[in-house]
């Protein structure tokens, strides 16, 4: 086991929302970092999780008429499913309702209290439920609005336990001075220092006006403030304080918290103060990344412009989307998500640059070297230049990954791609046909193949599947998804004589003609218009053969739904009223003419197919918001279901 260790965490996501491209962005970035560190030989641990307590969750549960525990159990599923489908390589996913977490947090509270840092008082001030944060007047936007866009903040007055945060002003400033890299990027460190220098006020850490939280030890009229509970996940997931598996001791000293810039204060001020109070070491680093907008607009449920990472996966595959997210935004700065830019990157960087290089090389190896890796020969200056570039890039890209500069690492890797393309062009191995040319030809082809192997290794943290496919093209046995190809890989490890499989393209181009269909399927126009569907009047495509173009099919939004409840519609023997989970905030009601074939109990739990974008219609006084699909044979309707697992809301295409 390596001595070098790396522990990377994501924020734990609130389960009142569903995974979207913003949370997906944090997951992809941390996954790239975890995969890079594993490849570079670090003993790595990668943690994500779900934030399931607090007033915001309690309210969301109540609005669905569910008990909070039932609500969080239901809402955790889409996250667990999404991360599994996106193939993120976390070793652990902690939920704050798990006993291992709750007992750890209570111990942390007791430790802080035993230090004399907790006292009972009264909170009389402002609170934003959307942020689960306390604010003062000067934090607010005009009109008393939350600075993060959650609307009007509330005034609350209640008995509360306080954490003596004010006493940590000096210790924190000292800690920042001794650890100038604690907050990254550096501009964020300055922000944190200025905030703390203004002086800290004690922090209210318990609530009495609702009960969905971890009880305060010794006073169960209070539940803990959700951030005291949530931040502790980073150590409770390692098994603190008992540390039965030694994970806390092994990984905590190398903890890197990757978070969005919106939650910096919690991580860079409150959390290290809590840890210092408990006599524990603060993490090594808090890295705040920027905010992802959609075509320049903030992503929000109200604007209906959130982008579903799974819809992107089904359309483009995981790796191209990961590549785009890591390449097009500078990690640490705000970035914009645009479908057109994504398609542009797929066609230019992936299909043109890397894809053509790999495919062309594989074809050349078949044509000129009999489908085997050629002899390893020294070659001349040109070969030496490619090798020198590969060695520089191996070092440079690793430095960038270590510094969390993913876009710069990719830029550096692409210089090897360009250099290798130029090298083939100028060497023209296809002209080296005679026996006499064999040494030159071997040197050229070996250099080309070896450069591609290096590219396969180096892009693997960003595009694990594509990296494996590239290595497979070179006849190499790619390591399983759970293990990264090692980094660095010394030049010349490709064994001459290795037999190569037939060449097959790895990065397909997206044809211009298919773009309108893609945009329709992904609801891009709606997302770009900020929720309002753009109409294209009079643009009907006619076809005399009765066939429709694919994008017409794409206008029907078919989704997987799970039947939660069913009941007969009174005064008819044909209709059932069904409540269906389509992965939305609340279930939908459908009315379906299937009572002849099904009793209500037969339907509950079935995964059915629903037309989700049908205009609502009233049937026998009940509004039906969608239509389920059924095949009627011999007068008996049979509902369509899904073969295998598919979470509610999964798009059918
Ligand atoms: N539950 C708290 C975090 C507790 S950590 C101890 C929370 N959860 S959240 O669900 O609101 O998710 C926060 C994180 O999701 C952000 O910090 C960020 O990492 C990610 N993002 C959510 N929307 C995002 C964008 N639009 N763009 C980039 N990241 C985004 O806060």
XYZ file of C-alpha atoms and ligand atoms in Angstrom:
684
model
C 0.000 0.000 0.000
C 1.307 3.421 -0.958
C 2.345 5.927 1.699
C 0.859 8.779 -0.298
C -2.802 9.184 0.476
C -5.663 11.199 -0.917
C -9.112 11.640 0.567
C -11.578 13.565 -1.595
C -15.154 14.439 -0.686
C -18.162 16.056 -2.344
C -20.730 18.130 -0.489
C -23.559 15.907 0.660
C -26.507 16.798 -1.519
C -29.908 17.843 -0.206
C -32.444 15.236 -1.192
C -35.277 17.689 -1.767
C -33.879 18.113 -5.286
C -32.902 15.591 -7.940
C -29.422 15.157 -9.394
C -28.811 17.727 -12.137
C -25.869 18.867 -14.184
C -24.707 21.186 -11.354
C -24.431 18.392 -8.802
C -23.220 16.129 -11.616
C -20.410 18.624 -12.236
C -19.139 18.292 -8.654
C -19.362 14.509 -8.964
C -17.476 14.383 -12.261
C -14.714 16.677 -11.004
C -14.188 14.706 -7.803
C -14.317 11.432 -9.716
C -11.615 12.687 -12.103
C -9.472 13.668 -9.123
C -10.006 10.321 -7.408
C -9.202 8.382 -10.568
C -6.105 10.450 -11.257
C -4.777 9.918 -7.733
C -5.426 6.177 -7.878
C -3.602 6.030 -11.212
C -0.721 7.995 -9.727
C -0.391 5.378 -6.981
C -2.112 7.239 -4.143
C -4.000 5.249 -1.572
C -7.267 7.015 -2.389
C -10.661 7.304 -0.758
C -13.573 9.123 -2.370
C -16.704 9.965 -0.402
C -20.046 11.389 -1.389
C -23.336 11.512 0.467
C -26.813 12.835 1.067
C -27.982 15.539 3.443
C -31.323 14.320 4.730
C -32.224 16.359 7.828
C -33.385 19.910 8.452
C -36.333 22.174 7.945
C -36.093 22.289 4.149
C -36.384 18.495 3.904
C -39.127 18.366 6.549
C -41.151 20.900 4.566
C -40.630 19.078 1.274
C -41.765 15.809 2.892
C -44.858 17.490 4.341
C -45.756 18.966 0.970
C -45.882 15.420 -0.409
C -47.823 14.133 2.561
C -44.974 11.801 3.523
C -43.175 11.092 6.783
C -39.659 12.592 6.509
C -37.958 9.177 6.659
C -40.180 7.777 3.891
C -39.552 10.930 1.860
C -35.746 10.786 2.158
C -35.711 7.067 1.406
C -37.639 7.759 -1.771
C -35.537 10.781 -2.746
C -32.197 9.067 -2.076
C -32.869 6.585 -4.865
C -32.423 8.925 -7.845
C -29.024 10.007 -6.450
C -27.801 6.483 -5.826
C -29.049 5.416 -9.258
C -27.639 8.464 -11.057
C -24.143 8.113 -9.586
C -24.154 4.435 -10.424
C -25.207 5.114 -14.022
C -22.631 7.884 -14.274
C -20.008 5.393 -13.017
C -18.519 7.612 -10.353
C -15.958 5.626 -8.421
C -16.724 6.650 -4.816
C -15.839 4.128 -2.144
C -18.652 5.298 0.123
C -21.942 7.198 0.063
C -23.107 8.328 3.485
C -26.671 9.291 4.337
C -27.077 11.509 7.381
C -30.009 9.389 8.596
C -27.718 6.362 9.027
C -26.984 5.306 12.631
C -23.203 5.372 11.974
C -23.524 9.079 11.232
C -26.001 10.013 13.945
C -23.963 8.462 16.733
C -20.754 10.083 15.447
C -22.351 13.549 15.339
C -23.668 13.184 18.866
C -20.151 12.325 20.022
C -18.771 15.361 18.243
C -21.385 17.559 19.945
C -20.472 16.113 23.353
C -16.761 16.654 22.728
C -17.320 20.289 21.756
C -19.658 20.763 24.744
C -17.107 19.214 27.133
C -14.627 21.805 25.906
C -17.025 24.434 27.237
C -17.825 25.723 23.745
C -21.609 25.189 23.831
C -24.149 27.238 25.813
C -27.926 27.631 25.860
C -29.334 30.989 24.746
C -31.934 32.421 22.432
C -31.672 33.018 18.698
C -33.513 36.099 17.549
C -32.697 36.863 13.949
C -32.996 35.957 10.293
C -32.993 32.513 8.718
C -33.183 31.284 5.136
C -34.698 27.814 4.858
C -33.484 27.444 1.239
C -29.847 27.865 2.367
C -30.463 26.512 5.871
C -28.393 29.518 6.957
C -28.544 32.398 9.441
C -28.162 35.846 7.965
C -27.795 39.384 9.233
C -29.442 42.403 7.579
C -26.243 43.345 5.809
C -25.953 39.931 4.107
C -29.305 40.387 2.366
C -30.150 41.691 -1.048
C -32.491 44.637 -1.441
C -36.001 43.916 -0.197
C -34.777 41.514 2.501
C -34.024 38.801 -0.046
C -31.675 35.856 0.407
C -28.281 36.459 -1.265
C -28.456 33.008 -2.908
C -31.804 33.668 -4.584
C -34.119 31.782 -2.223
C -36.527 34.686 -1.772
C -37.545 36.397 1.438
C -35.741 35.248 4.582
C -37.672 34.628 7.797
C -37.355 36.178 11.222
C -37.162 33.534 13.922
C -36.952 33.634 17.694
C -36.364 30.451 19.652
C -34.300 28.906 22.436
C -31.100 27.600 20.930
C -27.743 26.153 21.836
C -24.835 28.216 20.578
C -21.329 27.261 19.570
C -18.721 29.774 20.763
C -17.516 30.537 17.271
C -16.475 34.057 18.324
C -13.671 32.544 20.376
C -12.199 30.989 17.245
C -11.568 34.232 15.355
C -7.893 34.355 16.366
C -7.185 30.587 16.217
C -8.699 30.476 12.721
C -6.684 33.452 11.481
C -3.544 31.793 12.861
C -4.498 28.516 11.199
C -5.033 30.215 7.811
C -1.665 31.912 8.104
C 0.079 28.637 8.841
C -1.834 26.856 6.062
C -2.049 29.319 3.181
C -3.294 26.561 0.854
C -6.171 25.584 3.127
C -8.688 27.312 0.876
C -8.221 27.172 -2.874
C -8.262 28.909 -5.328
C -6.245 31.623 -3.556
C -8.842 34.331 -4.258
C -11.299 32.388 -2.112
C -8.777 32.239 0.737
C -8.686 36.050 0.730
C -12.469 36.152 0.897
C -12.489 33.846 3.914
C -9.746 35.744 5.752
C -11.531 39.088 5.254
C -14.751 37.609 6.562
C -13.111 36.182 9.688
C -11.135 39.373 10.308
C -14.405 41.246 10.735
C -14.930 39.110 13.837
C -17.142 36.060 14.258
C -20.430 35.805 16.124
C -21.461 32.722 18.033
C -23.333 30.224 15.906
C -26.798 28.897 16.702
C -26.462 25.112 16.476
C -29.839 23.783 17.530
C -33.482 24.303 16.605
C -36.696 23.828 18.536
C -39.356 24.732 15.958
C -39.294 21.354 14.162
C -38.068 17.887 15.022
C -36.533 16.394 11.846
C -32.923 16.249 12.919
C -30.461 14.575 15.253
C -31.478 15.087 18.899
C -29.130 17.185 20.997
C -27.519 14.899 23.608
C -29.235 15.417 26.941
C -31.943 17.773 25.635
C -34.264 16.197 23.141
C -36.435 19.295 22.826
C -33.666 20.456 20.498
C -32.486 18.991 17.226
C -29.082 19.888 15.850
C -28.662 22.629 13.264
C -28.477 20.810 9.944
C -25.005 22.167 9.116
C -23.508 20.912 12.398
C -24.946 17.528 11.451
C -23.978 17.677 7.748
C -20.365 18.845 8.030
C -19.591 16.007 10.417
C -20.250 13.475 7.636
C -16.671 13.848 6.464
C -15.403 12.177 9.639
C -18.335 9.981 10.644
C -18.086 8.245 7.251
C -14.510 7.306 8.157
C -15.688 5.771 11.427
C -14.694 8.570 13.825
C -14.379 8.380 16.810
C -14.049 4.602 17.314
C -12.322 4.234 13.945
C -12.903 0.461 13.809
C -11.307 0.102 10.363
C -8.573 2.659 10.857
C -9.989 4.785 8.046
C -10.038 8.009 10.046
C -6.415 7.684 11.015
C -5.447 6.680 7.503
C -7.306 9.252 5.411
C -8.353 12.232 7.521
C -4.929 13.960 7.404
C -5.242 14.059 3.596
C -8.832 15.311 3.376
C -9.744 17.520 0.400
C -13.267 18.920 0.437
C -14.454 19.882 -3.040
C -17.503 22.147 -2.780
C -19.413 24.800 -4.707
C -18.490 28.389 -3.858
C -21.934 28.908 -2.297
C -21.056 26.844 0.757
C -17.523 28.067 1.362
C -18.192 29.802 4.683
C -19.551 26.617 6.243
C -16.519 24.619 5.178
C -13.749 27.130 5.646
C -14.934 28.850 8.845
C -17.501 26.851 10.835
C -16.087 23.407 10.129
C -12.427 24.029 11.052
C -13.612 25.900 14.166
C -15.740 22.906 15.202
C -12.796 20.596 14.629
C -10.334 22.806 16.523
C -12.797 22.894 19.416
C -13.022 19.089 19.415
C -9.207 18.835 19.355
C -9.225 17.450 15.799
C -7.205 18.559 12.812
C -8.962 20.598 10.110
C -8.896 19.106 6.611
C -5.922 19.717 4.365
C -7.841 21.707 1.801
C -11.213 23.134 0.874
C -11.494 23.710 -2.857
C -14.401 25.891 -3.966
C -15.439 25.481 -7.566
C -17.540 27.919 -9.552
C -21.148 27.898 -10.471
C -22.447 26.312 -13.651
C -25.086 28.292 -15.551
C -27.198 27.141 -18.511
C -26.601 29.317 -21.512
C -25.714 32.157 -19.187
C -28.723 31.737 -16.876
C -28.867 30.359 -13.371
C -30.155 26.827 -13.241
C -33.314 26.492 -11.243
C -36.352 24.338 -10.836
C -38.609 27.378 -11.202
C -37.098 28.219 -14.571
C -37.382 24.550 -15.587
C -33.966 24.841 -17.186
C -32.062 22.201 -15.238
C -30.200 19.667 -17.331
C -30.454 15.982 -16.495
C -27.015 14.324 -16.584
C -28.607 10.963 -17.364
C -30.388 12.310 -20.423
C -26.952 13.497 -21.589
C -25.491 10.076 -20.877
C -28.083 8.323 -23.015
C -27.554 10.827 -25.802
C -23.767 11.178 -25.887
C -22.299 8.625 -23.444
C -20.712 9.549 -20.120
C -17.176 10.229 -21.282
C -17.812 12.991 -23.836
C -19.928 14.839 -21.265
C -17.210 14.446 -18.605
C -14.646 15.684 -21.104
C -16.720 18.727 -21.980
C -17.393 19.642 -18.344
C -13.735 19.388 -17.414
C -12.362 21.002 -20.583
C -14.702 23.927 -21.073
C -14.703 25.428 -17.590
C -11.719 26.417 -15.504
C -12.170 24.569 -12.241
C -12.651 27.242 -9.596
C -14.321 29.773 -11.901
C -17.925 29.990 -13.020
C -18.740 28.195 -16.233
C -21.569 27.892 -18.654
C -23.196 24.733 -19.910
C -24.267 24.861 -23.531
C -25.487 21.929 -25.607
C -24.028 23.479 -28.751
C -20.612 23.861 -27.128
C -20.800 20.243 -25.956
C -21.552 19.010 -29.471
C -18.780 21.286 -30.780
C -16.228 19.713 -28.426
C -17.387 16.209 -29.320
C -16.877 16.896 -33.014
C -13.675 18.916 -32.863
C -11.604 17.652 -29.919
C -12.892 14.104 -29.674
C -13.897 12.993 -33.180
C -11.455 15.137 -35.176
C -8.353 15.363 -33.010
C -8.153 12.307 -30.799
C -10.599 10.016 -32.601
C -9.022 10.472 -36.017
C -5.552 10.003 -34.601
C -6.426 6.732 -32.878
C -8.396 5.354 -35.795
C -5.921 6.388 -38.434
C -3.064 4.874 -36.427
C -4.906 1.610 -35.885
C -5.518 1.371 -39.639
C -1.866 2.144 -40.400
C -0.687 -0.559 -38.012
C -2.907 -3.063 -39.810
C -1.874 -1.950 -43.280
C 1.829 -1.455 -42.717
C 2.746 -3.673 -39.750
C 0.506 -6.706 -40.290
C -1.755 -5.897 -37.339
C 1.026 -6.138 -34.728
C 3.039 -3.695 -32.656
C 6.234 -3.219 -34.710
C 9.845 -3.575 -33.553
C 11.008 -0.958 -31.087
C 13.565 1.147 -32.998
C 15.192 4.377 -32.100
C 14.282 6.474 -35.161
C 15.476 10.002 -35.813
C 14.798 13.515 -34.623
C 11.100 13.402 -35.354
C 10.609 10.308 -33.207
C 12.705 11.871 -30.448
C 10.516 14.991 -30.530
C 7.332 12.954 -30.026
C 8.894 11.058 -27.173
C 10.112 14.291 -25.564
C 6.618 15.781 -25.863
C 5.062 12.662 -24.304
C 7.471 12.858 -21.382
C 6.815 16.562 -20.856
C 3.059 16.075 -21.023
C 3.169 13.166 -18.572
C 4.862 15.448 -16.044
C 2.932 18.614 -16.870
C -0.552 17.057 -16.925
C 0.124 15.316 -13.606
C 1.144 18.654 -12.071
C -2.108 20.192 -13.298
C -4.223 17.349 -11.951
C -2.425 17.657 -8.602
C -3.318 21.355 -8.619
C -6.986 20.550 -9.496
C -6.484 22.279 -12.855
C -8.340 19.775 -14.974
C -8.820 21.984 -18.033
C -5.089 22.736 -18.148
C -4.222 19.050 -17.772
C -6.452 18.305 -20.764
C -4.946 21.145 -22.795
C -1.520 19.735 -22.096
C -2.590 16.202 -23.101
C -3.985 17.592 -26.340
C -0.585 19.000 -27.267
C 0.649 15.395 -27.480
C -2.334 14.539 -29.635
C -1.530 17.420 -32.009
C 2.194 16.614 -32.036
C 1.488 12.968 -32.916
C -0.928 13.962 -35.690
C 1.712 16.315 -37.124
C 4.361 13.627 -36.794
C 2.359 11.123 -38.858
C 1.588 13.759 -41.451
C 5.188 14.799 -41.889
C 6.703 11.284 -41.649
C 4.257 9.748 -44.142
C 4.820 6.133 -43.081
C 2.581 4.961 -45.962
C 5.421 5.869 -48.362
C 7.885 3.570 -46.515
C 6.991 0.438 -48.374
C 10.240 -1.277 -49.332
C 12.307 -3.756 -47.299
C 14.960 -1.082 -46.940
C 12.436 1.257 -45.333
C 11.544 -1.316 -42.662
C 13.680 0.131 -39.804
C 12.411 3.671 -40.459
C 8.863 2.450 -40.805
C 9.029 0.443 -37.574
C 10.491 3.387 -35.683
C 7.760 5.671 -36.951
C 4.876 3.269 -36.288
C 6.196 2.231 -32.876
C 6.497 5.884 -31.832
C 2.984 6.569 -33.051
C 1.545 3.540 -31.210
C 3.423 4.351 -28.028
C 2.230 7.979 -28.076
C -1.332 6.701 -28.388
C -0.835 4.350 -25.465
C 0.347 7.293 -23.378
C -2.713 9.278 -24.456
C -4.948 6.349 -23.471
C -3.395 6.342 -19.992
C -3.529 10.061 -19.529
C -7.127 10.637 -20.602
C -8.393 7.777 -18.426
C -9.134 9.861 -15.305
C -11.340 12.129 -17.435
C -12.688 9.510 -19.847
C -12.268 6.114 -18.185
C -14.226 4.142 -20.753
C -12.600 5.757 -23.786
C -9.157 5.356 -22.219
C -9.807 1.648 -21.898
C -11.023 1.406 -25.480
C -7.838 3.079 -26.712
C -5.674 0.643 -24.777
C -7.735 -2.246 -26.127
C -7.075 -0.997 -29.690
C -3.386 -1.444 -28.934
C -3.933 -5.058 -27.947
C -3.502 -4.249 -24.268
C -5.617 -5.753 -21.610
C -7.292 -2.695 -20.132
C -7.589 -2.793 -16.349
C -11.120 -3.174 -14.936
C -13.171 -0.002 -14.369
C -12.290 -0.029 -10.687
C -8.540 0.210 -11.424
C -6.934 2.991 -13.370
C -4.112 2.471 -15.833
C -0.942 3.486 -13.974
C 0.481 6.991 -14.245
C 3.171 7.781 -15.227
C 3.794 5.061 -17.716
C 7.399 4.927 -18.876
C 8.023 5.423 -22.583
C 8.545 2.171 -24.475
C 6.447 -0.262 -22.436
C 4.394 -1.314 -25.457
C 5.614 -4.789 -26.312
C 6.634 -5.407 -29.948
C 4.725 -8.237 -31.597
C 1.508 -7.620 -29.620
C -1.397 -8.616 -31.814
C -3.943 -5.863 -32.491
C -7.710 -6.252 -32.793
C -9.444 -4.895 -35.919
C -9.584 -1.095 -35.979
C -12.895 0.340 -34.857
C -13.736 4.026 -34.385
C -13.951 5.125 -30.757
C -15.225 8.694 -31.047
C -18.151 8.990 -33.484
C -18.967 12.387 -34.985
C -22.349 13.946 -34.429
C -23.877 14.588 -37.790
C -25.308 18.102 -38.215
C -28.539 16.570 -39.438
C -29.140 14.796 -36.131
C -28.719 17.958 -34.030
C -32.389 19.115 -34.218
C -33.505 15.641 -33.038
C -31.020 15.755 -30.160
C -32.187 19.220 -29.154
C -35.801 18.073 -29.144
C -35.083 14.935 -27.141
C -33.114 16.883 -24.545
C -35.629 19.742 -24.386
C -32.799 22.152 -25.196
C -35.005 24.892 -26.586
C -37.003 24.933 -23.392
C -33.857 24.938 -21.249
C -32.298 27.736 -23.297
C -35.438 29.833 -23.233
C -35.391 29.491 -19.450
C -38.389 27.243 -19.312
C -40.581 28.670 -22.018
C -41.018 26.319 -24.928
C -40.167 27.992 -28.238
C -42.572 27.200 -31.033
C -41.589 27.012 -34.665
C -44.810 27.897 -36.435
C -45.652 26.295 -39.760
C -42.682 23.957 -39.780
C -44.504 20.723 -40.431
C -42.520 18.129 -42.314
C -44.675 16.170 -44.706
C -43.881 12.796 -46.074
C -46.064 10.914 -48.552
C -44.904 7.470 -47.388
C -46.498 7.786 -43.950
C -43.054 7.803 -42.293
C -42.085 10.436 -39.769
C -38.665 11.941 -39.175
C -37.010 10.896 -35.887
C -37.417 14.328 -34.326
C -41.200 13.974 -34.576
C -40.942 10.931 -32.361
C -38.716 12.979 -30.070
C -41.540 15.459 -29.402
C -43.368 12.792 -27.384
C -41.874 12.761 -23.905
C -42.091 9.141 -22.789
C -41.018 8.383 -19.233
C -40.850 5.474 -16.852
C -43.322 5.834 -13.980
C -43.894 3.750 -10.870
C -47.500 3.250 -9.817
C -47.893 4.363 -6.199
C -51.663 4.012 -5.798
C -54.702 3.113 -7.891
C -58.449 3.313 -7.348
C -61.580 2.933 -9.455
C -63.176 6.111 -10.815
C -66.731 6.173 -9.392
C -69.668 5.442 -11.689
C -67.661 3.739 -14.426
C -66.440 0.192 -14.798
C -63.685 1.093 -17.249
C -61.579 3.795 -15.638
C -58.910 3.683 -12.934
C -57.390 6.728 -11.275
C -53.669 6.141 -10.784
C -51.027 8.041 -8.868
C -47.633 7.680 -10.581
C -44.117 8.655 -9.501
C -42.422 10.169 -12.563
C -39.393 11.307 -10.603
C -40.900 14.768 -10.213
C -41.497 16.720 -7.012
C -44.912 15.190 -6.553
C -46.721 12.219 -8.109
C -49.016 12.685 -11.118
C -52.595 11.587 -11.438
C -53.542 9.662 -14.581
C -56.883 8.274 -15.585
C -56.684 5.125 -17.703
C -59.302 2.882 -19.270
C -57.804 -0.352 -18.014
C -60.178 -1.415 -15.225
C -61.321 -4.414 -17.285
C -57.860 -5.978 -17.182
C -56.515 -4.766 -13.843
C -57.665 -4.405 -10.293
C -56.027 -1.442 -8.460
C -53.814 -3.770 -6.403
C -52.378 -5.384 -9.582
C -50.952 -2.057 -10.658
C -49.180 -0.790 -7.532
C -45.405 -1.038 -7.928
C -45.486 -1.604 -11.705
C -42.990 0.342 -13.825
C -45.159 1.709 -16.610
C -44.566 3.964 -19.609
C -46.204 7.371 -19.529
C -46.624 10.090 -22.153
C -45.500 12.892 -19.866
C -46.055 15.936 -22.063
C -49.696 15.414 -22.968
C -52.138 18.291 -22.417
C -54.172 17.585 -19.234
C -57.717 16.340 -19.809
C -60.685 15.834 -17.470
C -62.248 12.365 -17.458
C -65.339 11.924 -15.311
C -64.348 14.971 -13.319
C -60.778 13.761 -12.631
C -57.916 15.629 -14.257
C -55.516 13.246 -16.008
C -51.977 14.638 -16.445
C -50.483 12.215 -18.931
C -51.348 8.882 -20.485
C -50.047 5.412 -19.833
C -49.280 3.132 -22.775
C -51.109 -0.129 -23.207
C -51.543 -2.701 -25.955
C -55.125 -3.802 -26.387
C -55.638 -7.332 -27.638
C -59.001 -9.009 -27.760
C -60.540 -6.025 -26.030
C -58.236 -6.382 -23.019
C -55.709 -3.598 -22.413
C -52.223 -4.732 -21.284
C -49.968 -2.009 -19.882
C -46.439 -1.608 -21.186
C -43.721 -2.080 -18.574
C -39.923 -1.935 -18.481
C -37.667 -4.938 -18.664
C -35.297 -4.539 -15.671
C -34.338 -1.596 -13.462
C -35.085 1.961 -14.545
C -35.710 4.723 -11.995
C -38.895 6.816 -12.223
C -38.522 9.650 -14.723
C -36.124 7.708 -16.981
C -36.591 8.984 -20.522
C -37.552 6.528 -23.249
C -35.874 7.065 -26.577
N -26.340 19.905 1.755
C -25.525 21.031 1.515
C -24.059 20.652 1.557
C -23.589 20.053 2.849
S -21.949 19.590 2.763
C -21.549 19.199 4.297
C -25.844 21.596 0.126
N -26.414 20.745 -0.716
S -26.913 21.070 -2.206
O -27.679 19.934 -2.642
O -27.539 22.345 -2.254
O -25.667 20.954 -3.107
C -24.630 21.758 -2.996
C -23.562 21.482 -4.021
O -24.053 21.048 -5.297
C -22.863 22.775 -4.326
O -21.968 23.135 -3.338
C -22.195 22.406 -5.616
O -21.083 21.600 -5.321
C -23.244 21.575 -6.330
N -24.066 22.409 -7.217
C -25.422 22.580 -7.171
N -25.806 23.377 -8.212
C -24.736 23.739 -8.927
C -24.513 24.501 -10.086
N -25.480 25.081 -10.753
N -23.221 24.615 -10.509
C -22.187 24.004 -9.870
N -22.371 23.295 -8.789
C -23.618 23.158 -8.267
O -25.556 22.747 -0.092
